Amino acid sequence: MNGMNGVEIPRLWKAPEVAEATTEPLWRIYQLAREGHLPVVRLGRSMRFDPRAVSAWLAAGGTASDGGG
């Protein structure tokens, strides 16, 4: 998606999309984001996730079953 001035703006995922992509329970996605383990973009009270950041996090060893899931 292109924003103003031709800047590329990625489509951000909602937590259920991250849960589906990682096969983790939804509660665990929220927990990881709240604890600062999973990269999150906050829009007011809403949490959104850049799919590229989620992929990089997983590739760096941030696993879904980080002790709870």
Coordinates of N, CA and C in Angstrom, one line a residue:
M1 N 0.9 -1.2 0.0 CA 0.0 0.0 0.0 C 0.9 1.2 0.0
N2 N 0.6 2.2 -0.8 CA 1.4 3.4 -0.8 C 0.6 4.5 -0.1
G3 N 1.4 5.2 0.7 CA 0.8 6.3 1.5 C 1.2 7.6 0.8
M4 N 1.2 8.7 1.6 CA 1.5 10.0 1.0 C 3.0 10.0 0.6
N5 N 3.3 10.7 -0.5 CA 4.6 10.8 -1.0 C 5.2 9.5 -1.5
G6 N 4.4 8.5 -1.8 CA 4.8 7.3 -2.3 C 5.5 6.4 -1.3
V7 N 5.4 6.7 0.0 CA 6.0 5.9 1.0 C 5.2 4.6 1.2
E8 N 6.0 3.5 1.2 CA 5.3 2.1 1.4 C 4.9 2.0 2.8
I9 N 3.6 1.7 3.0 CA 3.0 1.5 4.3 C 2.5 0.0 4.3
P10 N 3.1 -0.8 5.2 CA 2.7 -2.2 5.2 C 1.4 -2.4 5.8
R11 N 0.7 -3.4 5.4 CA -0.6 -3.8 6.0 C -0.3 -4.4 7.3
L12 N -0.9 -3.9 8.4 CA -0.6 -4.4 9.7 C -1.6 -5.5 10.0
W13 N -1.2 -6.5 10.7 CA -2.1 -7.6 11.2 C -2.7 -7.3 12.5
K14 N -3.8 -7.9 12.7 CA -4.5 -7.9 14.0 C -4.0 -9.1 14.8
A15 N -4.2 -9.1 16.1 CA -3.7 -10.3 16.9 C -4.2 -11.6 16.4
P16 N -5.5 -11.8 16.0 CA -6.0 -13.1 15.5 C -5.2 -13.6 14.3
E17 N -4.8 -12.6 13.4 CA -4.0 -13.0 12.3 C -2.6 -13.5 12.7
V18 N -2.0 -12.9 13.7 CA -0.7 -13.4 14.2 C -0.9 -14.7 14.8
A19 N -1.9 -14.9 15.6 CA -2.2 -16.2 16.2 C -2.3 -17.3 15.2
E20 N -3.0 -17.0 14.1 CA -3.2 -18.0 13.1 C -1.9 -18.3 12.4
A21 N -1.1 -17.3 12.1 CA 0.1 -17.5 11.4 C 1.1 -18.2 12.2
T22 N 1.1 -18.1 13.5 CA 2.1 -18.7 14.4 C 1.5 -19.9 15.1
T23 N 0.3 -20.2 14.9 CA -0.4 -21.3 15.6 C -0.4 -21.3 17.1
E24 N -0.3 -20.0 17.6 CA -0.3 -19.8 19.0 C -1.7 -19.4 19.4
P25 N -2.1 -19.6 20.7 CA -3.4 -19.1 21.2 C -3.4 -17.6 21.2
L26 N -4.5 -17.0 21.0 CA -4.7 -15.6 20.9 C -4.2 -14.9 22.2
W27 N -4.6 -15.5 23.4 CA -4.1 -14.9 24.6 C -2.6 -14.8 24.7
R28 N -1.9 -15.8 24.1 CA -0.5 -15.8 24.2 C 0.1 -14.7 23.4
I29 N -0.5 -14.4 22.2 CA 0.0 -13.3 21.4 C -0.1 -12.0 22.2
Y30 N -1.3 -11.8 22.8 CA -1.5 -10.5 23.6 C -0.4 -10.5 24.8
Q31 N -0.2 -11.6 25.4 CA 0.7 -11.7 26.5 C 2.1 -11.3 26.0
L32 N 2.6 -11.9 24.9 CA 3.9 -11.7 24.4 C 4.1 -10.2 24.0
A33 N 3.1 -9.6 23.5 CA 3.1 -8.2 23.1 C 3.2 -7.3 24.3
R34 N 2.3 -7.6 25.3 CA 2.3 -6.8 26.5 C 3.6 -6.8 27.2
E35 N 4.2 -8.0 27.2 CA 5.5 -8.2 27.9 C 6.7 -7.6 27.1
G36 N 6.5 -7.2 25.9 CA 7.5 -6.6 25.1 C 8.4 -7.6 24.4
H37 N 7.9 -8.9 24.3 CA 8.7 -9.9 23.6 C 8.3 -9.9 22.1
L38 N 7.2 -9.6 21.8 CA 6.7 -9.6 20.4 C 6.5 -8.2 19.9
P39 N 7.2 -7.8 18.8 CA 7.1 -6.4 18.3 C 5.6 -6.0 18.0
V40 N 5.2 -4.9 18.5 CA 3.8 -4.5 18.3 C 3.8 -3.0 18.0
V41 N 2.8 -2.6 17.2 CA 2.5 -1.2 16.9 C 1.2 -0.9 17.6
R42 N 1.3 0.2 18.5 CA 0.0 0.5 19.2 C -0.6 1.7 18.5
L43 N -1.9 1.5 18.3 CA -2.7 2.6 17.7 C -3.8 2.9 18.7
G44 N -3.6 3.8 19.6 CA -4.5 4.0 20.7 C -4.4 2.8 21.6
R45 N -5.5 2.2 21.9 CA -5.5 1.0 22.7 C -5.4 -0.3 21.9
S46 N -5.4 -0.1 20.6 CA -5.3 -1.3 19.7 C -3.9 -1.7 19.5
M47 N -3.7 -3.0 19.3 CA -2.4 -3.6 19.0 C -2.5 -4.1 17.5
R48 N -1.4 -3.7 16.8 CA -1.3 -4.2 15.4 C 0.1 -4.7 15.3
F49 N 0.3 -5.6 14.3 CA 1.6 -6.2 14.1 C 2.1 -6.1 12.7
D50 N 3.3 -5.7 12.5 CA 3.9 -5.7 11.1 C 4.3 -7.2 10.8
P51 N 3.7 -7.8 9.8 CA 4.1 -9.2 9.5 C 5.6 -9.4 9.3
R52 N 6.3 -8.4 8.7 CA 7.7 -8.5 8.5 C 8.4 -8.6 9.9
A53 N 8.0 -7.8 10.8 CA 8.6 -7.8 12.2 C 8.3 -9.1 12.9
V54 N 7.1 -9.6 12.7 CA 6.8 -10.9 13.3 C 7.6 -12.0 12.8
S55 N 7.8 -12.0 11.4 CA 8.7 -13.0 10.8 C 10.1 -12.9 11.3
A56 N 10.6 -11.7 11.4 CA 12.0 -11.5 11.9 C 12.1 -11.9 13.3
W57 N 11.1 -11.6 14.1 CA 11.1 -12.1 15.5 C 11.2 -13.6 15.6
L58 N 10.4 -14.3 14.8 CA 10.4 -15.7 14.8 C 11.7 -16.3 14.3
A59 N 12.3 -15.7 13.3 CA 13.6 -16.1 12.7 C 14.7 -15.9 13.7
A60 N 14.6 -14.9 14.6 CA 15.6 -14.6 15.6 C 15.5 -15.5 16.8
G61 N 14.5 -16.4 16.8 CA 14.4 -17.3 17.9 C 13.3 -17.0 18.9
G62 N 12.5 -16.0 18.6 CA 11.3 -15.7 19.4 C 10.3 -16.7 19.1
T63 N 10.3 -17.8 19.8 CA 9.3 -18.8 19.5 C 8.0 -18.6 20.1
A64 N 7.0 -19.2 19.5 CA 5.7 -19.1 20.0 C 5.6 -19.8 21.4
S65 N 6.2 -20.8 21.7 CA 6.1 -21.5 22.9 C 7.2 -21.1 23.9
D66 N 7.3 -19.8 24.0 CA 8.3 -19.2 24.9 C 8.0 -19.4 26.4
G67 N 7.5 -20.5 26.7 CA 7.2 -20.8 28.1 C 5.8 -20.9 28.4
G68 N 4.9 -20.8 27.5 CA 3.5 -20.8 27.9 C 2.5 -21.4 26.9
G69 N 2.8 -21.6 25.7 CA 1.8 -21.8 24.8 C 1.4 -23.0 24.2

